[in-house]
Amino acid sequence: MPKHECGLGFKDLHCFNLALLAKQAWRILRNPNSLLARIYRGRYHKSSTFLESVGGGNPSYGWRSIQAGKNLLRKGLRVRIDNRKETSVWDDHWLPVLPPRLATRRLPPSQMKVEQLWKPGLGEWDDAALTSVLTPEDVELAKMIRLSRYTTTDDYFWAYNSNGEYNVKSCYWVATHIVPNGEQIEPPPGSLDLKKACGR
């Protein structure tokens, strides 16, 4: 934990290494036609996307490392909604909330896409569709998203950076502050000034 949060200032080397591996996973996600991405796709996930991929049979050390980085990367990924055709209502992080999370289910699992929740050709959410499948909290979150009338493909962005681009610093923060269930780790209670003085 850093000094300003009453830690000793030492980096968690394991988390820092994961953040570096997540950077490699980000590059594969953003550049699916790169040589490295094509090699891994041909060997480990011919019939699935990179984010859906798993370790596979007898994986190399490099692929296992990329998978570890990808698992951390997913904690900060969110979908930028455009044409809504590729984004799953239940399996993708598309709601504008931090930490990114899945929509809360009100219906049995299905292959519903976000495009089914809007009025075709109008660029407006379908209130009846929203309220029938999402919780009231998630309905309000969905309505915060401005829909586009253009047909740009939905894309992933890094939710912990204002420009949407991945960086190691913010991912390291995610690795050290976001626990597996998505909750944030808060600094210990008490006066930070007093604790800083005691730590000198």
mmCIF file of C-alpha atoms in Angstrom:
data_model
loop_
_atom_site.group_PDB
_atom_site.id
_atom_site.type_symbol
_atom_site.label_atom_id
_atom_site.label_comp_id
_atom_site.label_asym_id
_atom_site.label_seq_id
_atom_site.Cartn_x
_atom_site.Cartn_y
_atom_site.Cartn_z
ATOM 1 C CA MET A 1 0.000 0.000 0.000
ATOM 2 C CA PRO A 2 1.386 3.476 -0.835
ATOM 3 C CA LYS A 3 2.506 5.874 1.907
ATOM 4 C CA HIS A 4 -0.388 8.304 1.382
ATOM 5 C CA GLU A 5 -2.731 5.457 2.371
ATOM 6 C CA CYS A 6 -0.636 4.657 5.445
ATOM 7 C CA GLY A 7 1.370 1.888 3.853
ATOM 8 C CA LEU A 8 5.140 1.550 3.864
ATOM 9 C CA GLY A 9 5.494 2.604 0.244
ATOM 10 C CA PHE A 10 6.507 -0.811 -1.078
ATOM 11 C CA LYS A 11 4.985 -1.965 -4.358
ATOM 12 C CA ASP A 12 3.221 -5.292 -4.445
ATOM 13 C CA LEU A 13 5.501 -6.913 -7.008
ATOM 14 C CA HIS A 14 2.997 -9.638 -7.826
ATOM 15 C CA CYS A 15 0.280 -7.082 -8.615
ATOM 16 C CA PHE A 16 2.734 -4.906 -10.531
ATOM 17 C CA ASN A 17 3.769 -7.893 -12.642
ATOM 18 C CA LEU A 18 0.104 -8.688 -13.328
ATOM 19 C CA ALA A 19 -0.443 -5.094 -14.446
ATOM 20 C CA LEU A 20 2.446 -5.464 -16.908
ATOM 21 C CA LEU A 21 0.957 -8.720 -18.202
ATOM 22 C CA ALA A 22 -2.434 -7.032 -18.499
ATOM 23 C CA LYS A 23 -0.764 -4.503 -20.797
ATOM 24 C CA GLN A 24 0.213 -7.338 -23.123
ATOM 25 C CA ALA A 25 -3.347 -8.673 -22.969
ATOM 26 C CA TRP A 26 -4.630 -5.182 -23.846
ATOM 27 C CA ARG A 27 -2.372 -5.074 -26.906
ATOM 28 C CA ILE A 28 -3.695 -8.435 -28.089
ATOM 29 C CA LEU A 29 -7.275 -7.280 -27.538
ATOM 30 C CA ARG A 30 -6.738 -4.000 -29.391
ATOM 31 C CA ASN A 31 -4.618 -5.473 -32.194
ATOM 32 C CA PRO A 32 -6.201 -8.850 -33.031
ATOM 33 C CA ASN A 33 -4.352 -9.036 -36.352
ATOM 34 C CA SER A 34 -0.884 -8.630 -34.870
ATOM 35 C CA LEU A 35 1.505 -11.545 -35.304
ATOM 36 C CA LEU A 36 1.407 -12.493 -31.617
ATOM 37 C CA ALA A 37 -2.397 -12.348 -31.479
ATOM 38 C CA ARG A 38 -2.702 -14.526 -34.586
ATOM 39 C CA ILE A 39 -0.246 -17.099 -33.219
ATOM 40 C CA TYR A 40 -2.142 -17.406 -29.943
ATOM 41 C CA ARG A 41 -5.512 -17.496 -31.717
ATOM 42 C CA GLY A 42 -4.362 -20.259 -34.040
ATOM 43 C CA ARG A 43 -3.079 -22.361 -31.176
ATOM 44 C CA TYR A 44 -5.402 -21.698 -28.251
ATOM 45 C CA HIS A 45 -8.748 -20.131 -29.229
ATOM 46 C CA LYS A 46 -9.689 -20.760 -32.848
ATOM 47 C CA SER A 47 -13.411 -20.851 -32.058
ATOM 48 C CA SER A 48 -13.630 -18.153 -29.388
ATOM 49 C CA THR A 49 -12.631 -14.552 -28.816
ATOM 50 C CA PHE A 50 -9.530 -13.598 -26.877
ATOM 51 C CA LEU A 51 -11.596 -12.556 -23.850
ATOM 52 C CA GLU A 52 -13.480 -15.865 -23.939
ATOM 53 C CA SER A 53 -10.289 -17.911 -24.249
ATOM 54 C CA VAL A 54 -8.999 -20.199 -21.508
ATOM 55 C CA GLY A 55 -5.692 -21.865 -20.771
ATOM 56 C CA GLY A 56 -6.177 -24.745 -23.189
ATOM 57 C CA GLY A 57 -4.331 -28.034 -23.277
ATOM 58 C CA ASN A 58 -0.658 -27.936 -22.336
ATOM 59 C CA PRO A 59 -0.413 -24.121 -22.548
ATOM 60 C CA SER A 60 2.941 -22.403 -22.804
ATOM 61 C CA TYR A 61 4.287 -20.282 -19.967
ATOM 62 C CA GLY A 62 3.732 -17.187 -22.098
ATOM 63 C CA TRP A 63 0.064 -17.997 -22.742
ATOM 64 C CA ARG A 64 -0.578 -18.791 -19.079
ATOM 65 C CA SER A 65 0.985 -15.451 -18.178
ATOM 66 C CA ILE A 66 -1.177 -13.628 -20.731
ATOM 67 C CA GLN A 67 -4.248 -15.328 -19.281
ATOM 68 C CA ALA A 68 -3.329 -14.102 -15.796
ATOM 69 C CA GLY A 69 -2.972 -10.573 -17.140
ATOM 70 C CA LYS A 70 -6.246 -10.876 -19.044
ATOM 71 C CA ASN A 71 -8.122 -11.818 -15.870
ATOM 72 C CA LEU A 72 -6.935 -8.581 -14.269
ATOM 73 C CA LEU A 73 -7.626 -6.583 -17.429
ATOM 74 C CA ARG A 74 -11.259 -7.702 -17.441
ATOM 75 C CA LYS A 75 -11.797 -5.959 -14.091
ATOM 76 C CA GLY A 76 -11.331 -2.581 -15.756
ATOM 77 C CA LEU A 77 -12.782 -3.200 -19.218
ATOM 78 C CA ARG A 78 -16.052 -1.720 -20.345
ATOM 79 C CA VAL A 79 -17.848 -1.757 -23.683
ATOM 80 C CA ARG A 80 -18.333 1.509 -25.547
ATOM 81 C CA ILE A 81 -21.831 1.181 -26.968
ATOM 82 C CA ASP A 82 -22.286 2.150 -30.638
ATOM 83 C CA ASN A 83 -24.257 -0.234 -32.844
ATOM 84 C CA ARG A 84 -25.139 -2.482 -29.846
ATOM 85 C CA LYS A 85 -25.200 -5.599 -32.053
ATOM 86 C CA GLU A 86 -22.213 -7.407 -30.515
ATOM 87 C CA THR A 87 -22.734 -6.512 -26.856
ATOM 88 C CA SER A 88 -24.443 -9.035 -24.596
ATOM 89 C CA VAL A 89 -26.876 -7.648 -22.036
ATOM 90 C CA TRP A 90 -25.790 -10.238 -19.474
ATOM 91 C CA ASP A 91 -22.207 -11.208 -20.298
ATOM 92 C CA ASP A 92 -20.503 -7.858 -21.031
ATOM 93 C CA HIS A 93 -19.616 -4.882 -18.848
ATOM 94 C CA TRP A 94 -21.562 -2.128 -20.623
ATOM 95 C CA LEU A 95 -23.214 -0.173 -17.818
ATOM 96 C CA PRO A 96 -21.468 3.133 -16.903
ATOM 97 C CA VAL A 97 -20.404 2.218 -13.382
ATOM 98 C CA LEU A 98 -17.151 1.637 -11.498
ATOM 99 C CA PRO A 99 -16.000 -0.972 -10.816
ATOM 100 C CA PRO A 100 -17.377 -2.350 -14.110
ATOM 101 C CA ARG A 101 -19.951 -5.065 -13.483
ATOM 102 C CA LEU A 102 -22.517 -7.184 -15.258
ATOM 103 C CA ALA A 103 -26.157 -6.163 -15.401
ATOM 104 C CA THR A 104 -28.272 -7.727 -12.664
ATOM 105 C CA ARG A 105 -30.441 -10.483 -14.088
ATOM 106 C CA ARG A 106 -34.214 -10.312 -13.863
ATOM 107 C CA LEU A 107 -34.710 -13.013 -16.491
ATOM 108 C CA PRO A 108 -33.230 -16.491 -17.072
ATOM 109 C CA PRO A 109 -29.898 -16.559 -18.964
ATOM 110 C CA SER A 110 -30.267 -15.711 -22.651
ATOM 111 C CA GLN A 111 -28.293 -14.439 -25.645
ATOM 112 C CA MET A 112 -29.988 -11.034 -25.549
ATOM 113 C CA LYS A 113 -28.035 -8.191 -27.140
ATOM 114 C CA VAL A 114 -28.152 -4.553 -26.089
ATOM 115 C CA GLU A 115 -29.675 -3.617 -29.461
ATOM 116 C CA GLN A 116 -32.867 -5.371 -28.334
ATOM 117 C CA LEU A 117 -33.309 -2.699 -25.656
ATOM 118 C CA TRP A 118 -33.571 0.277 -28.007
ATOM 119 C CA LYS A 119 -35.996 1.525 -30.638
ATOM 120 C CA PRO A 120 -34.622 0.640 -34.099
ATOM 121 C CA GLY A 121 -33.687 3.649 -36.191
ATOM 122 C CA LEU A 122 -34.555 6.179 -33.503
ATOM 123 C CA GLY A 123 -31.462 6.080 -31.321
ATOM 124 C CA GLU A 124 -33.630 5.902 -28.207
ATOM 125 C CA TRP A 125 -33.922 3.388 -25.426
ATOM 126 C CA ASP A 126 -37.116 1.350 -25.333
ATOM 127 C CA ASP A 127 -38.416 2.041 -21.820
ATOM 128 C CA ALA A 128 -40.702 -0.984 -21.833
ATOM 129 C CA ALA A 129 -37.873 -3.310 -22.868
ATOM 130 C CA LEU A 130 -35.496 -1.824 -20.304
ATOM 131 C CA THR A 131 -37.860 -2.135 -17.366
ATOM 132 C CA SER A 132 -38.861 -5.668 -18.334
ATOM 133 C CA VAL A 133 -35.327 -7.075 -18.143
ATOM 134 C CA LEU A 134 -33.232 -4.743 -15.950
ATOM 135 C CA THR A 135 -33.469 -3.735 -12.311
ATOM 136 C CA PRO A 136 -34.501 -0.106 -11.606
ATOM 137 C CA GLU A 137 -30.897 0.770 -10.726
ATOM 138 C CA ASP A 138 -29.578 -0.656 -13.993
ATOM 139 C CA VAL A 139 -32.329 1.049 -16.004
ATOM 140 C CA GLU A 140 -31.123 4.426 -14.726
ATOM 141 C CA LEU A 141 -27.519 3.526 -15.530
ATOM 142 C CA ALA A 142 -28.436 2.427 -19.059
ATOM 143 C CA LYS A 143 -30.261 5.696 -19.712
ATOM 144 C CA MET A 144 -27.036 7.565 -18.972
ATOM 145 C CA ILE A 145 -25.574 6.113 -22.187
ATOM 146 C CA ARG A 146 -26.113 8.256 -25.255
ATOM 147 C CA LEU A 147 -27.006 6.098 -28.206
ATOM 148 C CA SER A 148 -25.436 6.649 -31.600
ATOM 149 C CA ARG A 149 -27.290 6.370 -34.900
ATOM 150 C CA TYR A 150 -24.090 5.359 -36.656
ATOM 151 C CA THR A 151 -23.056 1.759 -37.270
ATOM 152 C CA THR A 152 -19.660 1.832 -35.598
ATOM 153 C CA THR A 153 -18.783 -1.490 -34.002
ATOM 154 C CA ASP A 154 -19.004 -1.707 -30.217
ATOM 155 C CA ASP A 155 -15.539 -1.541 -28.716
ATOM 156 C CA TYR A 156 -13.744 -2.059 -25.419
ATOM 157 C CA PHE A 157 -12.099 0.708 -23.442
ATOM 158 C CA TRP A 158 -10.216 0.944 -20.140
ATOM 159 C CA ALA A 159 -12.654 2.415 -17.635
ATOM 160 C CA TYR A 160 -10.008 3.653 -15.180
ATOM 161 C CA ASN A 161 -8.474 6.206 -17.536
ATOM 162 C CA SER A 162 -10.321 9.275 -18.821
ATOM 163 C CA ASN A 163 -9.111 8.707 -22.394
ATOM 164 C CA GLY A 164 -10.095 5.033 -22.383
ATOM 165 C CA GLU A 165 -6.552 3.814 -22.995
ATOM 166 C CA TYR A 166 -4.887 1.255 -20.769
ATOM 167 C CA ASN A 167 -1.986 2.219 -18.534
ATOM 168 C CA VAL A 168 -0.029 0.192 -16.001
ATOM 169 C CA LYS A 169 -0.408 2.717 -13.175
ATOM 170 C CA SER A 170 -4.205 2.608 -13.101
ATOM 171 C CA CYS A 171 -4.235 -1.163 -13.548
ATOM 172 C CA TYR A 172 -1.854 -1.553 -10.614
ATOM 173 C CA TRP A 173 -4.333 0.470 -8.567
ATOM 174 C CA VAL A 174 -7.113 -1.896 -9.666
ATOM 175 C CA ALA A 175 -4.985 -4.909 -8.726
ATOM 176 C CA THR A 176 -4.338 -3.560 -5.236
ATOM 177 C CA HIS A 177 -7.734 -1.989 -4.512
ATOM 178 C CA ILE A 178 -10.423 -4.066 -6.230
ATOM 179 C CA VAL A 179 -11.081 -7.389 -4.528
ATOM 180 C CA PRO A 180 -12.517 -10.394 -6.449
ATOM 181 C CA ASN A 181 -16.182 -9.541 -5.805
ATOM 182 C CA GLY A 182 -15.707 -6.044 -7.236
ATOM 183 C CA GLU A 183 -15.681 -4.076 -3.991
ATOM 184 C CA GLN A 184 -13.027 -1.462 -3.358
ATOM 185 C CA ILE A 185 -10.548 -1.797 -0.512
ATOM 186 C CA GLU A 186 -10.737 1.328 1.614
ATOM 187 C CA PRO A 187 -7.719 2.762 3.480
ATOM 188 C CA PRO A 188 -7.687 1.929 7.223
ATOM 189 C CA PRO A 189 -9.741 4.321 9.384
ATOM 190 C CA GLY A 190 -8.207 7.140 11.373
ATOM 191 C CA SER A 191 -6.270 10.310 10.735
ATOM 192 C CA LEU A 192 -3.983 9.991 7.726
ATOM 193 C CA ASP A 193 -1.884 12.928 8.926
ATOM 194 C CA LEU A 194 -1.287 11.264 12.283
ATOM 195 C CA LYS A 195 -0.419 7.926 10.686
ATOM 196 C CA LYS A 196 1.983 9.589 8.266
ATOM 197 C CA ALA A 197 3.691 11.345 11.176
ATOM 198 C CA CYS A 198 4.017 8.065 13.080
ATOM 199 C CA GLY A 199 5.501 6.384 10.034
ATOM 200 C CA ARG A 200 8.330 8.868 9.603
#
